[in-house]
Coordinates of C-alpha atoms in Angstrom, one line a residue:
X264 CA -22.8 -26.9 5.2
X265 CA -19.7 -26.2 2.6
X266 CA -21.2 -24.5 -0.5
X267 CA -21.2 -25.6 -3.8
X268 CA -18.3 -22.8 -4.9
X269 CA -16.6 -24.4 -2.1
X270 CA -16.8 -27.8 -3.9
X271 CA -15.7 -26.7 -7.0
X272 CA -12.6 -24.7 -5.0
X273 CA -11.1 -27.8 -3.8
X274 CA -12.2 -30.2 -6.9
X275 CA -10.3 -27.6 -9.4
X276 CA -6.8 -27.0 -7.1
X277 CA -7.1 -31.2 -6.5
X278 CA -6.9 -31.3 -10.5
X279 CA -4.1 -28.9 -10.3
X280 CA -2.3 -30.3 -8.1
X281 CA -0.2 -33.2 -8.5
X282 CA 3.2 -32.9 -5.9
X283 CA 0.8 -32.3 -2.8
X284 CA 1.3 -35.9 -1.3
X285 CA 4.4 -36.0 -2.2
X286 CA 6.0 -32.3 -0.7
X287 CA 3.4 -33.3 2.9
X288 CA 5.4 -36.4 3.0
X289 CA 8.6 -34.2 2.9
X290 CA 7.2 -31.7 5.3
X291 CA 6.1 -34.9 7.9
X292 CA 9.5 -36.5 7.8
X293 CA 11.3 -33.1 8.1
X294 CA 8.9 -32.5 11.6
X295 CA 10.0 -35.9 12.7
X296 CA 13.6 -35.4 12.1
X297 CA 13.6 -32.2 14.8
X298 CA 11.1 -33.6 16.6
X299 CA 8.6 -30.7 16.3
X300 CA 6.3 -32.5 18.7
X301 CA 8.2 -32.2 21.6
X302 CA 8.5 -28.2 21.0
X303 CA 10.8 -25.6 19.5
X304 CA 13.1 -23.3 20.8
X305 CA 14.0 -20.4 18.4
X306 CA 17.6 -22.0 17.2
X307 CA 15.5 -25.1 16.3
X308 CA 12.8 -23.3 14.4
X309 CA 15.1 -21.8 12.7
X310 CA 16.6 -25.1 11.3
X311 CA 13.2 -26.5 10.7
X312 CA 12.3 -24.0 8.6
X313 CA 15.3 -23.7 6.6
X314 CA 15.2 -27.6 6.4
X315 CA 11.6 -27.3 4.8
X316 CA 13.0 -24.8 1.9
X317 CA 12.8 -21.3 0.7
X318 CA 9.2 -20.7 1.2
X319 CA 9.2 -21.6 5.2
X320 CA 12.2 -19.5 5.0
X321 CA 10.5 -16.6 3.4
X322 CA 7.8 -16.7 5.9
X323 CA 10.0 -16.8 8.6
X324 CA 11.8 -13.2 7.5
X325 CA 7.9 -12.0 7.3
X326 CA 7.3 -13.0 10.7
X327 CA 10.4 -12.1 11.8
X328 CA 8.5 -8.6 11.7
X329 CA 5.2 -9.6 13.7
X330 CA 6.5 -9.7 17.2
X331 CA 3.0 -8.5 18.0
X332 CA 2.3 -12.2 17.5
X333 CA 5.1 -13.7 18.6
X334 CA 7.7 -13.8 21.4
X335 CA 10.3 -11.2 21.0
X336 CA 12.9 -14.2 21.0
X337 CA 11.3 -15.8 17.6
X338 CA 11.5 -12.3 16.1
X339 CA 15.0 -11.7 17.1
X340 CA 16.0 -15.6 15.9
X341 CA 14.2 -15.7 12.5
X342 CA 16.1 -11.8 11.9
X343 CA 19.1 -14.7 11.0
X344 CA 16.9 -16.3 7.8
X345 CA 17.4 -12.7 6.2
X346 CA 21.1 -13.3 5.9
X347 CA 22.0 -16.4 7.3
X348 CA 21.5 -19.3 5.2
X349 CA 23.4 -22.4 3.9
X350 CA 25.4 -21.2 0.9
X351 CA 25.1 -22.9 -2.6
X352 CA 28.5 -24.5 -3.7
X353 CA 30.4 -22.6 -6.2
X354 CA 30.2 -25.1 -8.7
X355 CA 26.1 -25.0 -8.8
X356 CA 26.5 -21.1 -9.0
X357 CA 28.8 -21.4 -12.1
X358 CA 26.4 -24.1 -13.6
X359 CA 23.3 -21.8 -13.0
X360 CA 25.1 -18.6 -14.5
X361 CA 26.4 -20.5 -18.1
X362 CA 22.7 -21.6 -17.8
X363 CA 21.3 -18.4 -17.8
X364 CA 23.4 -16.9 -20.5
X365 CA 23.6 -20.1 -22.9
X366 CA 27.3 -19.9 -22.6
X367 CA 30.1 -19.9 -20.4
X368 CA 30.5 -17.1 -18.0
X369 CA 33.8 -16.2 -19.2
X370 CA 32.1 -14.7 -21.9
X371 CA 30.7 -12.2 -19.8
X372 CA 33.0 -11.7 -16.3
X373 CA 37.1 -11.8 -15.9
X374 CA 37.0 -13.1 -13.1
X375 CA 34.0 -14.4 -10.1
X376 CA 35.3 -14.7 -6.6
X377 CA 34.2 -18.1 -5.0
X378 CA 33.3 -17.1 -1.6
X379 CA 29.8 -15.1 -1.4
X380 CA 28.9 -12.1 -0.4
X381 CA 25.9 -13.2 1.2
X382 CA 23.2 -16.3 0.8
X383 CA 19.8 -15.6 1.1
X384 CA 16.7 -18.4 0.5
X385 CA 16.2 -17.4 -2.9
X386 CA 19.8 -16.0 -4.0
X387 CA 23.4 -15.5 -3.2
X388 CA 26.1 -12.5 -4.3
X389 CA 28.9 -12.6 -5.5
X390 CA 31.6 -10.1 -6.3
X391 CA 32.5 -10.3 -9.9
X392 CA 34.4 -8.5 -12.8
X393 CA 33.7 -7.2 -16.1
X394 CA 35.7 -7.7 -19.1
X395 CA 36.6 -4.3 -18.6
X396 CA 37.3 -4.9 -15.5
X397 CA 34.2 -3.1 -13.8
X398 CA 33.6 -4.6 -10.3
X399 CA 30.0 -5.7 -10.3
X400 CA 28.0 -7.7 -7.9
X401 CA 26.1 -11.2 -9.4
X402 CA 22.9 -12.3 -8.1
X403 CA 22.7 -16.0 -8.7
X404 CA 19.3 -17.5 -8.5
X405 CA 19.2 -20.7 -6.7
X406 CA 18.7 -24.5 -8.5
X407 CA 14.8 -25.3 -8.8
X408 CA 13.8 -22.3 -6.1
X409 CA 11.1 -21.2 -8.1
X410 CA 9.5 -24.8 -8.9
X411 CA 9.4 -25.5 -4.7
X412 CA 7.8 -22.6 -4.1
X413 CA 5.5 -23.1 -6.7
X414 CA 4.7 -26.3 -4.8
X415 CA 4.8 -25.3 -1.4
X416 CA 2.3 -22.6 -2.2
X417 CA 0.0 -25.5 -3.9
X418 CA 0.4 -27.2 -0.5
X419 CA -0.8 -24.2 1.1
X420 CA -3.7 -23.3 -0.6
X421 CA -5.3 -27.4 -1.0
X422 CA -5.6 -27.0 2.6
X423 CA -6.6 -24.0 2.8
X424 CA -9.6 -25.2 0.6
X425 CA -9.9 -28.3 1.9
X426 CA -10.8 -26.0 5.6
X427 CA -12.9 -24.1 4.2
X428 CA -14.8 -27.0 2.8
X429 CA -14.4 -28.8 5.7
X430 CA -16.3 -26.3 8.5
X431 CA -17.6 -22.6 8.5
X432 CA -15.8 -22.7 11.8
X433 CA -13.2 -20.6 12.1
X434 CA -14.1 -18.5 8.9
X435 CA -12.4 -15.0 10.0
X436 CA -8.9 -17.4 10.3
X437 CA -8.7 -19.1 7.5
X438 CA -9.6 -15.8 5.1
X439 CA -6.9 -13.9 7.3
X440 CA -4.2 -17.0 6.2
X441 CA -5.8 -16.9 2.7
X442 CA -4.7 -13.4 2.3
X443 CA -1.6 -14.5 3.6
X444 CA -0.5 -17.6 1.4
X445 CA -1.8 -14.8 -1.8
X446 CA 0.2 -12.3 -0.6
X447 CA 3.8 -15.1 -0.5
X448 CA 2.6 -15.7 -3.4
X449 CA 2.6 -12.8 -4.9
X450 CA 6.2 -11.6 -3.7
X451 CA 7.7 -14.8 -3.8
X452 CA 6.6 -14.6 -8.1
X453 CA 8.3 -11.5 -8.1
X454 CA 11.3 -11.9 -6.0
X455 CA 12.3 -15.5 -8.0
X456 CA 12.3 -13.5 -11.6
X457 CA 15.4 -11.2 -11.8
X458 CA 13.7 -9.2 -14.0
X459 CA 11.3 -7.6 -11.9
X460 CA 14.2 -7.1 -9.6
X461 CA 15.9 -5.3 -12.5
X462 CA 13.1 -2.9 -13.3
X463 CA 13.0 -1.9 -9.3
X464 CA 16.7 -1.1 -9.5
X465 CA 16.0 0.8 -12.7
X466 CA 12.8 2.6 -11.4
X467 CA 14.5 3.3 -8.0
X468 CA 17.9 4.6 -9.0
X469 CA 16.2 7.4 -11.2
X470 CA 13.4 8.2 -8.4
X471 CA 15.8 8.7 -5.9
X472 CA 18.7 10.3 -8.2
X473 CA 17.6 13.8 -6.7
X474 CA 17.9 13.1 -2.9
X475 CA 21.3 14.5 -1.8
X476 CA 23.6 12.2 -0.2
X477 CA 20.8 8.9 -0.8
X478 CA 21.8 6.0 -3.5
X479 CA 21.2 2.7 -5.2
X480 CA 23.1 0.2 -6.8
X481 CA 23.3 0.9 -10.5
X482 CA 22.1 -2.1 -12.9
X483 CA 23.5 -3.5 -15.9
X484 CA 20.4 -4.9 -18.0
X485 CA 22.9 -6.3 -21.1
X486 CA 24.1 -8.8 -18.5
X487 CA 20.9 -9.6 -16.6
X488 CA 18.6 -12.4 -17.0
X489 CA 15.1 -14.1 -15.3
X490 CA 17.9 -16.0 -13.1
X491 CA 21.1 -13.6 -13.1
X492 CA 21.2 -9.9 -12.0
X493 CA 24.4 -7.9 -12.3
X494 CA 24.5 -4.8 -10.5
X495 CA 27.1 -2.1 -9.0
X496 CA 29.6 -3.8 -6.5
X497 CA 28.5 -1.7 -3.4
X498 CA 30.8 -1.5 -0.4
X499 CA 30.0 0.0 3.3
X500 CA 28.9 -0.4 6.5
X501 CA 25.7 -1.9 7.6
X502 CA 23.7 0.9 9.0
X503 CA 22.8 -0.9 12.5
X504 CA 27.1 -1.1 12.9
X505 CA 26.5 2.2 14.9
X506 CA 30.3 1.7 16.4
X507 CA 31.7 1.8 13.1
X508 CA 29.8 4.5 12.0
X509 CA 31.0 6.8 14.7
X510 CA 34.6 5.8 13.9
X511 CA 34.2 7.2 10.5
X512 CA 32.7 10.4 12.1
X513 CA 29.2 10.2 11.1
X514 CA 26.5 11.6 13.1
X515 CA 24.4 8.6 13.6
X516 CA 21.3 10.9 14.4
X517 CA 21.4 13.0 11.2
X518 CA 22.1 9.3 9.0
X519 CA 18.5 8.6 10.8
X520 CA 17.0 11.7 10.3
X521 CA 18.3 11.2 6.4
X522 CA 17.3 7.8 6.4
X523 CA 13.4 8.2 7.8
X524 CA 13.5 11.4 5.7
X525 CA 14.4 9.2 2.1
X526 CA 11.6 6.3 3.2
X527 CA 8.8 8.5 3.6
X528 CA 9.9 10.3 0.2
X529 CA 9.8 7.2 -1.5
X530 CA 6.2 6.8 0.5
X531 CA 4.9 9.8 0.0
X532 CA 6.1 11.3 -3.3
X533 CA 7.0 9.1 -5.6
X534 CA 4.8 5.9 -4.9
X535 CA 7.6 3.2 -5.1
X536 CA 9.1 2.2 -1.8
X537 CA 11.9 -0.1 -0.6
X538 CA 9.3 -3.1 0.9
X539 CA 12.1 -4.8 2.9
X540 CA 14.0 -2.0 4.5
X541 CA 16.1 -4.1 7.6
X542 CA 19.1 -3.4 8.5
X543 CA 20.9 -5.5 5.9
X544 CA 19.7 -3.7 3.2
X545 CA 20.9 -0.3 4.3
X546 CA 24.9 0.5 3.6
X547 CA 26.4 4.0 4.2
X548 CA 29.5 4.4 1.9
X549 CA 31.8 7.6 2.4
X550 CA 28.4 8.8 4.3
X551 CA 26.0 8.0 1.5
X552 CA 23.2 5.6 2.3
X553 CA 23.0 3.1 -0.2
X554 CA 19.6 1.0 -0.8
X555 CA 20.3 -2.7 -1.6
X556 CA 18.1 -5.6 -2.6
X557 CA 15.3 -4.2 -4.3
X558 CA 13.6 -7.7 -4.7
X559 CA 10.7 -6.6 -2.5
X560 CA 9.3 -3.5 -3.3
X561 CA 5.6 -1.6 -2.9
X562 CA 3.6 0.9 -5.2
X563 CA 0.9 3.1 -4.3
X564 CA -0.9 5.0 -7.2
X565 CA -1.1 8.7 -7.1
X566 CA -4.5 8.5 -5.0
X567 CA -3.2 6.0 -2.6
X568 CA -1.0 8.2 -2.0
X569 CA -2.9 11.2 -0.7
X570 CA -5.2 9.1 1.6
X571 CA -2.0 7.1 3.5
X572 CA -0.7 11.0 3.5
X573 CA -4.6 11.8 5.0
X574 CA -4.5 8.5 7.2
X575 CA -0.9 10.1 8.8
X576 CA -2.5 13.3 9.1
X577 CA -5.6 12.0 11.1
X578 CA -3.0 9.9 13.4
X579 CA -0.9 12.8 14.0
X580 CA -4.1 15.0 15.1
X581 CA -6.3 12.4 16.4
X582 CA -9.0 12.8 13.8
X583 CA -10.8 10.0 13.6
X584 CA -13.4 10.8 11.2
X585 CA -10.4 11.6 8.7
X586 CA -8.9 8.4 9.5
X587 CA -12.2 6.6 8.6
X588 CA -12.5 8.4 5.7
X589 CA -8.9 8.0 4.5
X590 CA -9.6 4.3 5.0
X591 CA -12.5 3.6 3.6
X592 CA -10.6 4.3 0.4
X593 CA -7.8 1.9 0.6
X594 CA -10.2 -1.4 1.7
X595 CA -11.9 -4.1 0.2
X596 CA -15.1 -4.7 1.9
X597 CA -15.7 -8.7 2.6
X598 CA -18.5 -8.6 4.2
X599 CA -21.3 -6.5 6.1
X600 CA -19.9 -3.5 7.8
X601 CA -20.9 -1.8 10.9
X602 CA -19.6 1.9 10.2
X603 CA -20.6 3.3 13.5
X604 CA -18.4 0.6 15.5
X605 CA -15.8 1.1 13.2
X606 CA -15.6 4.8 14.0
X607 CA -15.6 3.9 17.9
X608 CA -12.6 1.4 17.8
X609 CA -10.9 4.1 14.8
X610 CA -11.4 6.7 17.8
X611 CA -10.9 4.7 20.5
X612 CA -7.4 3.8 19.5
X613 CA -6.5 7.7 18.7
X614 CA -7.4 8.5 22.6
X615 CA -5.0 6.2 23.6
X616 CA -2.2 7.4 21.4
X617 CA -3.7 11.0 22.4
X618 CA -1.9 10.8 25.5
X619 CA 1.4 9.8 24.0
X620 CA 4.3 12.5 22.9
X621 CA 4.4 12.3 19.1
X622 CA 7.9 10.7 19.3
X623 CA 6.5 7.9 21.4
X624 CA 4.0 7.0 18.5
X625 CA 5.1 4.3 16.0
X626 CA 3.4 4.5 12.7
X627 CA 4.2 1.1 11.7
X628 CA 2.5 -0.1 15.2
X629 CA -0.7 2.1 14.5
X630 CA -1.3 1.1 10.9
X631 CA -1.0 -3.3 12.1
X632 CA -3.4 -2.1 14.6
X633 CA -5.4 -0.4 12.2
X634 CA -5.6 -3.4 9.6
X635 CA -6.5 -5.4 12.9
X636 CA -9.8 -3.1 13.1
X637 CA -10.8 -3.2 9.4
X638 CA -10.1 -6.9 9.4
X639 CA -12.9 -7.4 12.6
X640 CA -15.3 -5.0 10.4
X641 CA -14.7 -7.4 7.3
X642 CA -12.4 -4.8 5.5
X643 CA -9.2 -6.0 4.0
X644 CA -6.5 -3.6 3.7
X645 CA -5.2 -3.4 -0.1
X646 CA -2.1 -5.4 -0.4
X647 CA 0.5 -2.2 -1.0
X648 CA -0.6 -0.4 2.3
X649 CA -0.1 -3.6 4.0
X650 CA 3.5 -4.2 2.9
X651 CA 3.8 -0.7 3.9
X652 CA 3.0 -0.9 7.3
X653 CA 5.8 -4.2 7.7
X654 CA 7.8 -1.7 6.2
X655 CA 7.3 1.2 8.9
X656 CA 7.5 -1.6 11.3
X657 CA 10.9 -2.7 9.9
X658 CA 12.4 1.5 9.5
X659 CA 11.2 2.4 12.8
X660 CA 13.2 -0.2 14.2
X661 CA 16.5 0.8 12.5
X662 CA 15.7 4.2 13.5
X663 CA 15.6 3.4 16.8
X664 CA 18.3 1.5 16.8
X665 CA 20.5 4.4 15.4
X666 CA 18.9 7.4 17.2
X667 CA 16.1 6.6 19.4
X668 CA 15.4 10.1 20.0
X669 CA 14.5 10.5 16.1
X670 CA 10.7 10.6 15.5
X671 CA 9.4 9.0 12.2
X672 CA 5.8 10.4 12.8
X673 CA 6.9 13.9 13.2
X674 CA 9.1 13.4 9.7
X675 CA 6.1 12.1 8.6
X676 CA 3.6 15.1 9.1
X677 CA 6.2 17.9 8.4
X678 CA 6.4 16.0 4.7
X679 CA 2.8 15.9 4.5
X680 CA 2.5 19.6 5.8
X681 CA 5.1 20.7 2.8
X682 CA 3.6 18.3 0.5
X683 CA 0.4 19.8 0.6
X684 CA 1.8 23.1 0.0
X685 CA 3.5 21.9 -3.4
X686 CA 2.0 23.3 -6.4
X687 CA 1.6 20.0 -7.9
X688 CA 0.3 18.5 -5.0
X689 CA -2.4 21.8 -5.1
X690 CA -3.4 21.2 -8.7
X691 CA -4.5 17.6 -7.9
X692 CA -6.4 18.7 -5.0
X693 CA -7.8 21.4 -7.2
X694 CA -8.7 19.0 -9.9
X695 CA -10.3 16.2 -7.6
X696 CA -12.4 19.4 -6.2
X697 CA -13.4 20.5 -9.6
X698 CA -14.4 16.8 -10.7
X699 CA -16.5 16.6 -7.0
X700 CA -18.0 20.1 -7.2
X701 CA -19.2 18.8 -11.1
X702 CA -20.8 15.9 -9.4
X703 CA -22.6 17.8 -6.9
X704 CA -23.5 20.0 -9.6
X705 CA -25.0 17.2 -11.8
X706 CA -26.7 15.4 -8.7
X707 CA -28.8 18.7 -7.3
X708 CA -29.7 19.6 -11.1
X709 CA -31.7 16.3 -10.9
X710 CA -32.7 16.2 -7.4
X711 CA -35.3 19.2 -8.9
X712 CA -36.8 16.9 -11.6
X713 CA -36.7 14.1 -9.1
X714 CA -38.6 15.7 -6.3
X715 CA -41.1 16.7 -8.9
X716 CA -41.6 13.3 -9.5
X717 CA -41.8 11.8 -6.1
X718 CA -44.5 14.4 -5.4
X719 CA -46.6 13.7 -8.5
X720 CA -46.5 9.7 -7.5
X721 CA -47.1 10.8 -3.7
X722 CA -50.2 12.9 -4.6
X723 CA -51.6 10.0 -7.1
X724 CA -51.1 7.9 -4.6
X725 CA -48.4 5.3 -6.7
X726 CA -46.3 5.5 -3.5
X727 CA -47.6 4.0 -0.4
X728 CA -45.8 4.7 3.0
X729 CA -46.6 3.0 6.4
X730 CA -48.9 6.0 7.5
X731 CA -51.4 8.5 6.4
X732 CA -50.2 11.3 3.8
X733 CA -52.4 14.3 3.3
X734 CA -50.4 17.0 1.4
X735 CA -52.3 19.9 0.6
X736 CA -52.9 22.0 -2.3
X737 CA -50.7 24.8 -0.5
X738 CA -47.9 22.8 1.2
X739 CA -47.2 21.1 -2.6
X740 CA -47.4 25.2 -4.5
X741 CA -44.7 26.2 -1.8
X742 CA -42.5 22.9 -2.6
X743 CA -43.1 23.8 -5.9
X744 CA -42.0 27.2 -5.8
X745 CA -38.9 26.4 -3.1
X746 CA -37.7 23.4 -6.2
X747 CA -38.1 26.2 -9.0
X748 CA -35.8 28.8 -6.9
X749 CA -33.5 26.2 -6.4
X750 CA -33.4 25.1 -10.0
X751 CA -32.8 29.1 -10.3
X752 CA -29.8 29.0 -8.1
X753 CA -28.3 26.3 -9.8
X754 CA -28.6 28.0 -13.0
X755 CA -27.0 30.9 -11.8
X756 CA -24.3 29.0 -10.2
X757 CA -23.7 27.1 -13.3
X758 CA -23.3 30.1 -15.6
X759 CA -21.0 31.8 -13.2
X760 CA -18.6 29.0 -12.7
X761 CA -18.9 28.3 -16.8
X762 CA -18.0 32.2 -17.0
X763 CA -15.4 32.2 -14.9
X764 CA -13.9 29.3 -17.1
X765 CA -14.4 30.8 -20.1
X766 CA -12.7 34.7 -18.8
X767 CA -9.4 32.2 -18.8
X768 CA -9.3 31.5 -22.1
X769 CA -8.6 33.4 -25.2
X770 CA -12.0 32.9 -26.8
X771 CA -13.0 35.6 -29.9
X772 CA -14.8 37.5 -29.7
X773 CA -13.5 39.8 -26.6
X774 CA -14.7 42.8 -24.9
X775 CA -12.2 45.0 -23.1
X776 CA -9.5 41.7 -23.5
X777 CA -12.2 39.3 -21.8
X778 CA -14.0 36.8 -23.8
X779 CA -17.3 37.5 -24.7
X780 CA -19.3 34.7 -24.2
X781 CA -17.9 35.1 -20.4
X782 CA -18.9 38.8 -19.9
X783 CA -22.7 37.5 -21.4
X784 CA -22.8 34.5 -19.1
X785 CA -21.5 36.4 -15.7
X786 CA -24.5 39.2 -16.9
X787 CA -27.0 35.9 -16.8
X788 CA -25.9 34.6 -13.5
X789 CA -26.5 37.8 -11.8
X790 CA -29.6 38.3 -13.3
X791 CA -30.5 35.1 -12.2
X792 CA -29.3 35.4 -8.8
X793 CA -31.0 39.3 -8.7
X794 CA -34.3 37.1 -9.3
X795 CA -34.2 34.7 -7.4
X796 CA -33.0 36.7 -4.6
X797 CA -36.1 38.9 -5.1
X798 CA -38.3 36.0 -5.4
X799 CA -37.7 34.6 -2.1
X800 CA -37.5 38.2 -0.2
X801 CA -41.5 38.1 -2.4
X802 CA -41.9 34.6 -0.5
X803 CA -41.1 35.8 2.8
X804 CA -43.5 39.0 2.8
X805 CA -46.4 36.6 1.6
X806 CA -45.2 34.2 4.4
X807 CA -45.5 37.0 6.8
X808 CA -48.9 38.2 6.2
X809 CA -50.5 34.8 5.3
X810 CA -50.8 35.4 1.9
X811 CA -50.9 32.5 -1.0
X812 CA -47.8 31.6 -2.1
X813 CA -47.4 31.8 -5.8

C-alpha cells in the first residue's frame, strides 16, 4: 500500500507541474519518428536523444561513462554528444549575446567569428575579439535551454512519484534513478548559469597557478553574464591526438604522468576538481596542459578529503576495515544496515584486486564498485565522491590512452604517502586527535559516576534482567575500589596533559622559565599516579592472601 507521504509527493509535483502532458507528447512522437520500438543501434540513439533535447543529451555524456552498464559500442557512440552536436545559427548566437548584455555586442567585441569552435547541448564557443583587440573565447548559452531542462526534469520526477505510489515493487530501482534525476538536476542548474561556470574558472586558475607546467583558461568577469562567458582564447592539441603530440616532441608518458599527477592534486589537496575531465577538455599548448570547460566541477571539504585519501590508502593495501571505516564517513544511511556483510563484500572485493599488480587496479572501477556495495547495504554515497569516481573513470581512460603503462593508483598513494607527511596535513591529524582524545577523556570521567549508578539501581533492585543477580557485599567494595582508582587515573592523566599545555605557554608566574601553574599540576599528576600505583600494588597483596579489600 503507497503511504500517505507518498500521496502527498505526487499530489504537490501534480500542482507543480503544468508542461508534463504536453513535453510526454513530444517525447511519444519523437519515439515514433525513429521508431524506438523496433530497436536502436548506437548511431540511432544518438539522434534520438539529441532529437529529445539537451537533458537526453546530457544523460547520454553521463552514460557515455558507465560501460559497466552498457555495451562498450553505446559508450563509445554517446562519447559524440560531448562534442558533436547541431550548431545554433549565428544569427541566434548574436541575438542571445545583445540579450545578455542589453546592448549590441559591438559594444563589447571587434569582431565574433561565425563559425564555432565547438557546440555542445547547452553551449557553443566562439572565437571572439576585444576592443583591444584581446582574442577571447565566448560561451553562448543556448535559446530556452534552461526552461527544457527545467521541464524535462519535472517529467522525470512525476513519474518517478507516480512509481513509487504506484507499487513498493521495485523500491531499490526507483531510489537508485531518484538519485539520479537529483543529481541532473543538480549539475544541469549549475552548468545552465554562467556564473557558476565563472567562479570555477576563477577558483581553479588560482588553485592550480602553483603546478608547473598545468593551466586554465583565464576569465574575464566585466564581460560575463548568467548566459555569456568570456574567457582566454586557448589554442592546442587535444590530449588523446597522441600523433600530434609526438610530432611536437612531447613525451606522451611524462604529459600522463603530469596529467594523473595535476587530477589527484586537485583531488587530494585542494578539494575542487575538474568533474568532466574527457579528452575534449584537456589541450597541451607549447607542452602546457590546459584545463577547459569548467562547467562541471566537484568539491570535497577538508574532511572529505582525508577519508577518500584513507579510502585510497585501504585499496592500495587491502585493508578492509580502513576502507569501511573511511566509508562510513562519506554515506548517507537509507535504511537498515548490516555492518558485518558490509565488511565481507568490502573484503571480499580487496581479495580479488589483491592478486592484481597495482598498475592493473583502476580506482575509478573500484570506487563504482564500491558505491554498488553501499547502495545493496542502503548507503548512498554523498554526491561529490560520486562525481568523483565518473571522474577517475573518465582520467583513467585518457591515461590509458596516452601511456598505458602509467599507473593512477600508484600516483595516488605516493600523494597520499607525502601528503601525510606535510606539516599541515600533521596539524589536522593532530588536532582531530586532540578533539577525540578530549572525548574519550570526557566519556571515561562519567563512565565512573555512571557505573556507580547502575550498581546502586542493580543492588535496589530498580533494574531487572532476564536472570538471577546476587552481588555481594565484597564483589560491589572491589568494584567500588577498582571505579575510584580509575577515577584516580583519570585525574592524573588530566592534570598531566593540562600541564603539559600550560609548560607551552608564557603564563606568569614562572619557575626556572616554565609556567607555574604547569610545574604544580605535573607535581599533582605524579602524586596521583604514585598513589594510585601504590593502591593497586595494596590491592593485589590483599588479593593474594585473601584479605578484605578496602
Amino acid at each position: 500500500m503507497a503511504t500517505f507521504e507518498e500521496f502527498v509527493k505526487v499530489a504537490e509535483i501534480s500542482l507543480k507541474d503544468k508542461t508534463s502532458h504536453k513535453r510526454m507528447n513530444e517525447i511519444i512522437h519523437i519515439m515514433r519518428e525513429y521508431h524506438v520500438m523496433r530497436g536502436l543501434t548506437p548511431e540511432k540513439a544518438v539522434e534520438v536523444l539529441q532529437a529529445l533535447g539537451p537533458t537526453y543529451v546530457k544523460i547520454g555524456q553521463l552514460a557515455s561513462n558507465r560501460s559497466d552498464l552498457l555495451p562498450k559500442a553505446y559508450c563509445d557512440a554517446f562519447e559524440k554528444l560531448r562534442d558533436d552536436v547541431n550548431p545554433m545559427p549565428f544569427d541566434q548566437v548574436i541575438e542571445q549575446i545583445d540579450r545578455a548584455y542589453q546592448a549590441s555586442w559591438h559594444t563589447v567585441f571587434a569582431s565574433i567569428d561565425p563559425e564555432p569552435l565547438g557546440a555542445a547541448s547547452i553551449a557553443q564557443v566562439h572565437k571572439a575579439q576585444l576592443l583591444d583587440g584581446t582574442t577571447v573565447a565566448v560561451k553562448v548559452r543556448r535559446p530556452g535551454v534552461a526552461e527544457d531542462m527545467a521541464e524535462d526534469i519535472m517529467l522525470m520526477k512525476h513519474l518517478l512519484a507516480v512509481g513509487e505510489f504506484a507499487s513498493n515493487a521495485h523500491r531499490d530501482i526507483l531510489l537508485s534513478l531518484e538519485g539520479f534525476v537529483e543529481e541532473i538536476e543538480r549539475t544541469t542548474a549549475n552548468e545552465v548559469d554562467f556564473t557558476h561556470e565563472l567562479g570555477n574558472l576563477v577558483r581553479f586558475h588560482q588553485e592550480i597557478a602553483d603546478e608547473k607546467d598545468v593551466t586554465s583558461p583565464v576569465p574575464y568577469p566585466a564581460f560575463s553574464t548568467e548566459s555569456v562567458l568570456v574567457m582566454e582564447f586557448v589554442q592546442g592539441t587535444e590530449i588523446a591526438d597522441t600523433a600530434a603530440l609526438r610530432d611536437q616532441g612531447i613525451s606522451v608518458k611524462r604529459l600522463a604522468e603530469r596529467v594523473c599527477q595535476s587530477y589527484v592534486t586537485q583531488v587530494l589537496d585542494h578539494g575542487f576538481f575538474h568533474a568532466d575531465p574527457h579528452p575534449g577538455n584537456i589541450l597541451v599548448r607549447d607542452g602546457e596542459v590546459v584545463w577547459i570547460d569548467l562547467g562541471m566541477v566537484g568539491s570535497l571539504t577538508v574532511s572529505e578529503r582525508m577519508l577518500v585519501g584513507k579510502v585510497f590508502t585501504a585499496v592500495a593495501t587491502g585493508n578492509a576495515y580502513l576502507l569501511k571505516e573511511a566509508l562510513m564517513g562519506l554515506v548517507r544511511v537509507r535504511g537498515p544496515v548490516d555492518h558485518g556483510a558490509l565488511l565481507d563484500s568490502l573484503g571480499r572485493l580487496l581479495v580479488e584486486y589483491s592478486t592484481a599488480e597495482m598498475k592493473e587496479i583502476n580506482v575509478g572501477t573500484v570506487l563504482t564498485e564500491v558505491i554498488e556495495i553501499l547502495r545493496n547495504q542502503n548507503l548512498v554515497m554523498v554526491s561529490s565522491v560520486t562525481m568523483l569516481a565518473r571522474g577517475f573513470v573518465t582520467i583513467e581512460g585518457v591515461i590509458a590512452h596516452l601511456s598505458p603503462d602509467t599507473s593512477v593508483i600508484e600516483i595516488v598513494s605516493k600523494h597520499v604517502i607525502t601528503q601525510q607527511a606535510d606539516p599541515q596535513y600533521l596539524a589536522t591529524k593532530a588536532f582531530d586527535l586532540i578533539t577525540s582524545s578530549a572525548e574519550s577523556v570526557e566519556a571515561l570521567a562519567k563512565l565512573p559516576t555512571q557505573l556507580s549508578n547502575t550498581l546502586e539501581m542493580i543492588d535496589r533492585g530498580q533494574i531487572k534482567v532476564n536472570a538471577d543477580v546476587d552481588v555481594s557485599s565484597r564483589i560491589l567494595a572491589t568494584i567500588y575500589a577498582s571505579v575510584g582508582r580509575l577515577s584516580l587515573a583519570l585525574l592524573s592523566a588530566g592534570l598531566f596533559l593540562g600541564s603539559s599545555i600550560l609548560c607551552t605557554t608564557h603564563m606568569e608566574p614562572q619557575l626556572l622559565g616554565v609556567p607555574l601553574l604547569g610545574v604544580l599540576g605535573y607535581l599533582g599528576a605524579f602524586v596521583l599516579g604514585a598513589y594510585t600505583v601504590f593502591r593497586i600494588m595494596v590491592s593485589r597483596h590483599r588479593l593474594l592472601n585473601n584479605e578484605e579489600p578496602r
